[in-house]
Short mmCIF file of N, CA and C in Angstrom, two decimals:
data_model
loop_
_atom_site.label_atom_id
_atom_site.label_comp_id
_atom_site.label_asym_id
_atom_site.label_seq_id
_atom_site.Cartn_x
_atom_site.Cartn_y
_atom_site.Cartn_z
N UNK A 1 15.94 46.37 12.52
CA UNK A 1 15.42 46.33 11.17
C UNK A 1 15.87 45.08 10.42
N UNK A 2 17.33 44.46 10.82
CA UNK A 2 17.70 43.50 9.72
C UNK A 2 17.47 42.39 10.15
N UNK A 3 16.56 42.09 11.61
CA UNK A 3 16.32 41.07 12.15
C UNK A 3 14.65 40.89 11.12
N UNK A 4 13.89 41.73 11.27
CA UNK A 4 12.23 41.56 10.96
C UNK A 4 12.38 40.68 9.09
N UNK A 5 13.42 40.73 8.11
CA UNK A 5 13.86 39.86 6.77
C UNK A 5 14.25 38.53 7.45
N UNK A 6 14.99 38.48 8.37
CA UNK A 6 15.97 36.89 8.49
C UNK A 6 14.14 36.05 9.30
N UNK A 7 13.54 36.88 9.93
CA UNK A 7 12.29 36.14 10.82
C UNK A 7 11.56 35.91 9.35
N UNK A 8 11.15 36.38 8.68
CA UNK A 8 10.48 36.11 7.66
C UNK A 8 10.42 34.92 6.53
N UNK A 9 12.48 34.93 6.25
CA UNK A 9 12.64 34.00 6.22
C UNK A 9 12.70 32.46 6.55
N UNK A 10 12.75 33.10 8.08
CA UNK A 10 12.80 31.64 8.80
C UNK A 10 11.24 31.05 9.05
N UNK A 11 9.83 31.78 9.25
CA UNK A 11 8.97 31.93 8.96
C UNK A 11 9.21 31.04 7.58
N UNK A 12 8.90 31.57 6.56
CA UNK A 12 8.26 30.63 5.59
C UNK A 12 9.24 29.50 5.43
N UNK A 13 10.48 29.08 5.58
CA UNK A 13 11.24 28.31 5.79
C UNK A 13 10.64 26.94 6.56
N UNK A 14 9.94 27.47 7.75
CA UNK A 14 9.01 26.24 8.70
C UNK A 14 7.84 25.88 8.14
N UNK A 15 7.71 27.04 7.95
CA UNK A 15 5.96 26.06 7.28
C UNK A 15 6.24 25.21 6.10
N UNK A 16 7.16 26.07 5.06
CA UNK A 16 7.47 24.77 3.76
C UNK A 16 7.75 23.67 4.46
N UNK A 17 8.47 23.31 5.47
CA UNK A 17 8.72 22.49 6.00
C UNK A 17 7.42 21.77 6.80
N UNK A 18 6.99 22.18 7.35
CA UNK A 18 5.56 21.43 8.09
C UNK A 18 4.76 20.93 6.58
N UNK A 19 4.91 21.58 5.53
CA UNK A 19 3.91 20.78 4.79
C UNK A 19 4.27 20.04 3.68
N UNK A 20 5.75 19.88 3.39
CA UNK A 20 6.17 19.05 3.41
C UNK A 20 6.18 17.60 3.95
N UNK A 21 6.36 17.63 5.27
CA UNK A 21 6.04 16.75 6.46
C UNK A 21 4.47 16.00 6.52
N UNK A 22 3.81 17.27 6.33
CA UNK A 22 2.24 16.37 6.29
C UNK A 22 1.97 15.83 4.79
N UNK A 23 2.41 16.40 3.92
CA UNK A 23 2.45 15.67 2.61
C UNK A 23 2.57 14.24 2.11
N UNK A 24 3.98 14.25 3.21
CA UNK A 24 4.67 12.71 2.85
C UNK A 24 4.20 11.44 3.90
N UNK A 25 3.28 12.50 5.16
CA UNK A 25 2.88 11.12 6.40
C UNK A 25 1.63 11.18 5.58
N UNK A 26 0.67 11.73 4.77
CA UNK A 26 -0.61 11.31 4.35
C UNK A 26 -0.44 10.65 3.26
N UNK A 27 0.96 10.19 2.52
CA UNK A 27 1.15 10.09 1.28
C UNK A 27 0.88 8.38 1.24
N UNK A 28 -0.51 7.75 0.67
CA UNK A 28 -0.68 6.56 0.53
C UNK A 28 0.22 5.27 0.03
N UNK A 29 0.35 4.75 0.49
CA UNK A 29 1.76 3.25 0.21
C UNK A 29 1.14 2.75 -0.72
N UNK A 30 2.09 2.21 -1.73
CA UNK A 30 2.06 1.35 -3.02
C UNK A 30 2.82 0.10 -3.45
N UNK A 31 2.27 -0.43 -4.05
CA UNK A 31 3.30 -1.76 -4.39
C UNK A 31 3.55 -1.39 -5.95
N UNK A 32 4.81 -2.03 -5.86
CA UNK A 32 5.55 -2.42 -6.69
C UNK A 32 5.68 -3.95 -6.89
N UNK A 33 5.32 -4.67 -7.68
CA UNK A 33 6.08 -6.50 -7.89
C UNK A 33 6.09 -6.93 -9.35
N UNK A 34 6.95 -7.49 -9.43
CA UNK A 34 6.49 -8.17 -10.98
C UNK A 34 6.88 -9.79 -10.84
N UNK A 35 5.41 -10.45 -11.02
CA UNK A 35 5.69 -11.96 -10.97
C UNK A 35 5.11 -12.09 -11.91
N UNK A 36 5.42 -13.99 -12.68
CA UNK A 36 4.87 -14.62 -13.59
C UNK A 36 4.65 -15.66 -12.67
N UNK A 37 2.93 -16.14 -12.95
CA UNK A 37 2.49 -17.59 -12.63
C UNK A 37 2.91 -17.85 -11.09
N UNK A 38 2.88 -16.51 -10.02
CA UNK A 38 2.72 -16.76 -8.55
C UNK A 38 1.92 -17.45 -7.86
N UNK A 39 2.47 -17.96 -6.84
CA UNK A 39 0.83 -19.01 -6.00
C UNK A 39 0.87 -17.04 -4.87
N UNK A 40 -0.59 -17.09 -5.41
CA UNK A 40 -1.51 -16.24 -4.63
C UNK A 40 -0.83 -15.63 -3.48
N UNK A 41 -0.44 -16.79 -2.57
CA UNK A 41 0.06 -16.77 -1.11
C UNK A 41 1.44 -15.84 -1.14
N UNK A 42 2.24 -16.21 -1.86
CA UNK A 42 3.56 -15.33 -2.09
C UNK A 42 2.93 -13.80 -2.36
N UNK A 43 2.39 -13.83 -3.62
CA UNK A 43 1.69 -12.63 -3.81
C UNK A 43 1.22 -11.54 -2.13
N UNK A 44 0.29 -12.02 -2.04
CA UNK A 44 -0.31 -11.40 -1.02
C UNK A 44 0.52 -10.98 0.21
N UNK A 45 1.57 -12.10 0.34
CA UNK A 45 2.95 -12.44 1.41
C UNK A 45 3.39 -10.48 1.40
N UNK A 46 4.01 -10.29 -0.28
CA UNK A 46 4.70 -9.39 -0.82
C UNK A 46 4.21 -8.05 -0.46
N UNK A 47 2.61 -8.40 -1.05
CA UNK A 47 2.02 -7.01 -0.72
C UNK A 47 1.54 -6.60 0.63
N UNK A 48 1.13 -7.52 1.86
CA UNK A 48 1.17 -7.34 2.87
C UNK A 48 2.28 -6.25 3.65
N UNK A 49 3.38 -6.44 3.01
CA UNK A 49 4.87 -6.02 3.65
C UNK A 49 5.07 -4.52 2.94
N UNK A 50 4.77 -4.77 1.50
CA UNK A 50 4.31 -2.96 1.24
C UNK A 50 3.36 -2.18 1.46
N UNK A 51 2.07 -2.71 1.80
CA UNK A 51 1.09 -1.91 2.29
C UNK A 51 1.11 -1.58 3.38
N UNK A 52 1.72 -2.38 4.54
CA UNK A 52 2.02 -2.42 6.34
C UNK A 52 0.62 -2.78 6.59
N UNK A 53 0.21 -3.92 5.92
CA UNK A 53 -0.77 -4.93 6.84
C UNK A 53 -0.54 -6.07 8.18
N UNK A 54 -0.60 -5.54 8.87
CA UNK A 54 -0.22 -6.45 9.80
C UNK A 54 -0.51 -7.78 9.95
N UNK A 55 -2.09 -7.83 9.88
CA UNK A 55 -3.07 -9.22 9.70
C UNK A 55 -3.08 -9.25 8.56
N UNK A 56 -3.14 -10.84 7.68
CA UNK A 56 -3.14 -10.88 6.66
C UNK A 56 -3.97 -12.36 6.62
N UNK A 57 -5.24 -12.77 6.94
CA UNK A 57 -5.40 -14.10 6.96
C UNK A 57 -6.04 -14.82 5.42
N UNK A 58 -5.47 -15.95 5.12
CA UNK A 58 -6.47 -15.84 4.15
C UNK A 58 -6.97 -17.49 3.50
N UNK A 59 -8.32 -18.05 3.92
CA UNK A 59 -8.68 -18.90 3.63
C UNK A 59 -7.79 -19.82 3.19
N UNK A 60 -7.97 -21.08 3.63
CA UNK A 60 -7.26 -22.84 3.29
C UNK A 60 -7.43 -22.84 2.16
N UNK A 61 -8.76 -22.85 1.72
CA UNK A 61 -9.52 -23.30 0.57
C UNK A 61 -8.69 -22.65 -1.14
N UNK A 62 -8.34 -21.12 -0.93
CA UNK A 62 -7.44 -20.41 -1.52
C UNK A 62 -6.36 -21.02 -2.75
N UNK A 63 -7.04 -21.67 -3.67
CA UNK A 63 -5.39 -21.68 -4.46
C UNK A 63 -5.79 -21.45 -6.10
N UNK A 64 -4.61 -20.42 -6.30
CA UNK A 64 -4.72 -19.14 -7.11
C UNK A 64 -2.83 -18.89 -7.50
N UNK A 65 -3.06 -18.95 -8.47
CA UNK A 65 -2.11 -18.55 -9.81
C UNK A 65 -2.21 -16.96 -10.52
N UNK A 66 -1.28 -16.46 -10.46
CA UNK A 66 -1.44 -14.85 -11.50
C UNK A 66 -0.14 -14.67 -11.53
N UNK A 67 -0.39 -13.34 -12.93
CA UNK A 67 0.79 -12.84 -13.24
C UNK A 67 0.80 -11.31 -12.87
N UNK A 68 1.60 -10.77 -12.43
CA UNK A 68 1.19 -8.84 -12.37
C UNK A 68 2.55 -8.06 -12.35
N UNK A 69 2.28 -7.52 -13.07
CA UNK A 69 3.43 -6.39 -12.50
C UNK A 69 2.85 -4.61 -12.47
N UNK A 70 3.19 -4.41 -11.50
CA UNK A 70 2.81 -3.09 -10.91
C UNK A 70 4.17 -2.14 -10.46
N UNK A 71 3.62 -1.25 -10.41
CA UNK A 71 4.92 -0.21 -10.24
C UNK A 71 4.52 1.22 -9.66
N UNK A 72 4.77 1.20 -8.30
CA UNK A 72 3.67 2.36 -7.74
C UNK A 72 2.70 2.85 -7.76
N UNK A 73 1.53 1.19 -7.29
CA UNK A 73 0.22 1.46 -7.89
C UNK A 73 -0.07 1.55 -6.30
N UNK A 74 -1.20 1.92 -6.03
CA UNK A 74 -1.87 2.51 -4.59
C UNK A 74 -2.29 1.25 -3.82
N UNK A 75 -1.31 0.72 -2.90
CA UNK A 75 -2.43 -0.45 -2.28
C UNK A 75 -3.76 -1.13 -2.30
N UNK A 76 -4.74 0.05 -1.99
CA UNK A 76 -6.22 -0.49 -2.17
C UNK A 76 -6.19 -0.50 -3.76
N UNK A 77 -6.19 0.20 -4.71
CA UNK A 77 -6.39 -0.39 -6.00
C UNK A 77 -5.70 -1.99 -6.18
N UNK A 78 -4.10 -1.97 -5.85
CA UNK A 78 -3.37 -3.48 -6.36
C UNK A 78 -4.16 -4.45 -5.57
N UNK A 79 -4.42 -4.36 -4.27
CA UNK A 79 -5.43 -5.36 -3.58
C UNK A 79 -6.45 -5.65 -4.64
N UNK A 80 -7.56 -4.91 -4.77
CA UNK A 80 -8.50 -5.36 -5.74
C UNK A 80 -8.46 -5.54 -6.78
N UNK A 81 -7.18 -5.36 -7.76
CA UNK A 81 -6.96 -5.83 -9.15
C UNK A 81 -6.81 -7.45 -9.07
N UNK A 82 -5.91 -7.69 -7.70
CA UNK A 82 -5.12 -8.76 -7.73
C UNK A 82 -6.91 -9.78 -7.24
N UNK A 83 -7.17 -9.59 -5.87
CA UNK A 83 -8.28 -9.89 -5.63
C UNK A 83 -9.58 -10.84 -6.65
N UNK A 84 -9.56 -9.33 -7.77
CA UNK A 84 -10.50 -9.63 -8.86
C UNK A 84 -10.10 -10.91 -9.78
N UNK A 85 -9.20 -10.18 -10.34
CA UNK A 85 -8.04 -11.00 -11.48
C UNK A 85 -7.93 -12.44 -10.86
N UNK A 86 -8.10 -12.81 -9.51
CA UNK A 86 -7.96 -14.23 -9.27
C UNK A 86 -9.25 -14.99 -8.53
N UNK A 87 -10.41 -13.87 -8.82
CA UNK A 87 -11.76 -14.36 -7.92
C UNK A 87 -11.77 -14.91 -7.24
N UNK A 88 -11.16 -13.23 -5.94
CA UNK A 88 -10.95 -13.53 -4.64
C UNK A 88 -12.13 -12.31 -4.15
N UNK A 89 -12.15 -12.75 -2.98
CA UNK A 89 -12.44 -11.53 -2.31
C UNK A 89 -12.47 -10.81 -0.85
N UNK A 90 -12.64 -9.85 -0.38
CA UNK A 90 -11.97 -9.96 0.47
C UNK A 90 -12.45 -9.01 1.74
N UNK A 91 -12.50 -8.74 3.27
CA UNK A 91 -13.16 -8.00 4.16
C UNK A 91 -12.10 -7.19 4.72
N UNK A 92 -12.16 -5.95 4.91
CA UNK A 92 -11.52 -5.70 5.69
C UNK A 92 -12.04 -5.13 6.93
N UNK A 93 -11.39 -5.70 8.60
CA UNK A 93 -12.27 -5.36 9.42
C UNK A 93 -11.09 -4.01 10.18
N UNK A 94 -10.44 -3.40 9.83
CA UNK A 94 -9.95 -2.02 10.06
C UNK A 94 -8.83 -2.69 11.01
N UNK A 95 -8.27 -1.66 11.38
CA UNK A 95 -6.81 -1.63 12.65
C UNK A 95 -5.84 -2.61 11.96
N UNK A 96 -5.79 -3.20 10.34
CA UNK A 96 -4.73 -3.73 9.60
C UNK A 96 -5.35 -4.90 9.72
N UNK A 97 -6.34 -5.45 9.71
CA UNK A 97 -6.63 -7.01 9.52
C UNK A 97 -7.62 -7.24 8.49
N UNK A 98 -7.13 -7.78 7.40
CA UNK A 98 -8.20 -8.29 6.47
C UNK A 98 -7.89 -9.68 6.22
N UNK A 99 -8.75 -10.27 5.95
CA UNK A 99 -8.95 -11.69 5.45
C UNK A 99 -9.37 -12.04 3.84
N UNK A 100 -9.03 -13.18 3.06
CA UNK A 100 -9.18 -13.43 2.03
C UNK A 100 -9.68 -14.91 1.47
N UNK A 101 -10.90 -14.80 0.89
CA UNK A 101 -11.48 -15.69 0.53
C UNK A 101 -12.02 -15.94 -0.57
N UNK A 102 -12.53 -17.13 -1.27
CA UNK A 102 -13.38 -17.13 -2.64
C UNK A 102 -14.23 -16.32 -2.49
N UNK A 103 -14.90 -15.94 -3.59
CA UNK A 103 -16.08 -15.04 -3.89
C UNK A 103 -17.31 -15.85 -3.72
#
């Protein structure tokens, strides 16, 4: 009898735990930065490394000045603020490789 309470416990004990677990691996990456008057390249450098972009290529032609500060904003949004804000734009061809170019 005093075993069928402790299983119950341990029972909902795992699952809080499993969804917990799936919570935090689906939980989308964000940047954080605050610069004044960055060259683009640093920028992008920064957010590459918080988003876990692996490929990061981005046009010669490229030169771009901004200011931002963000603070646990969602990757794909800070990409396209930053993107916009410096009329860029940009492809992404999936498996972590995007490229960046004028509009």
């Amino acid at each position: 009898m005093r075993s069928i309470p402790i299983l119950i416990v341990l029972a909902i004990a795992l699952s809080s735990l499993a969804a917990t677990t799936k919570t935090s691996a689906t939980r989308e990456r964000t940047v954080t930065i605050n610069v004044k008057d960055e060259d683009v390249h640093a920028i992008m450098a920064t957010m590459q490394k918080q988003c876990a972009v692996k490929n990061l290529v981005i046009d010669p032609d490229v030169q771009a000045r901004g200011t931002f500060v963000f603070h646990s904003v969602p990757c794909g949004m800070a990409f396209k603020v930053v993107l916009q804000s410096l009329g860029l734009a940009s492809v992404d061809y999936g498996n972590s490789v995007i490229t960046v170019g004028k509009r």
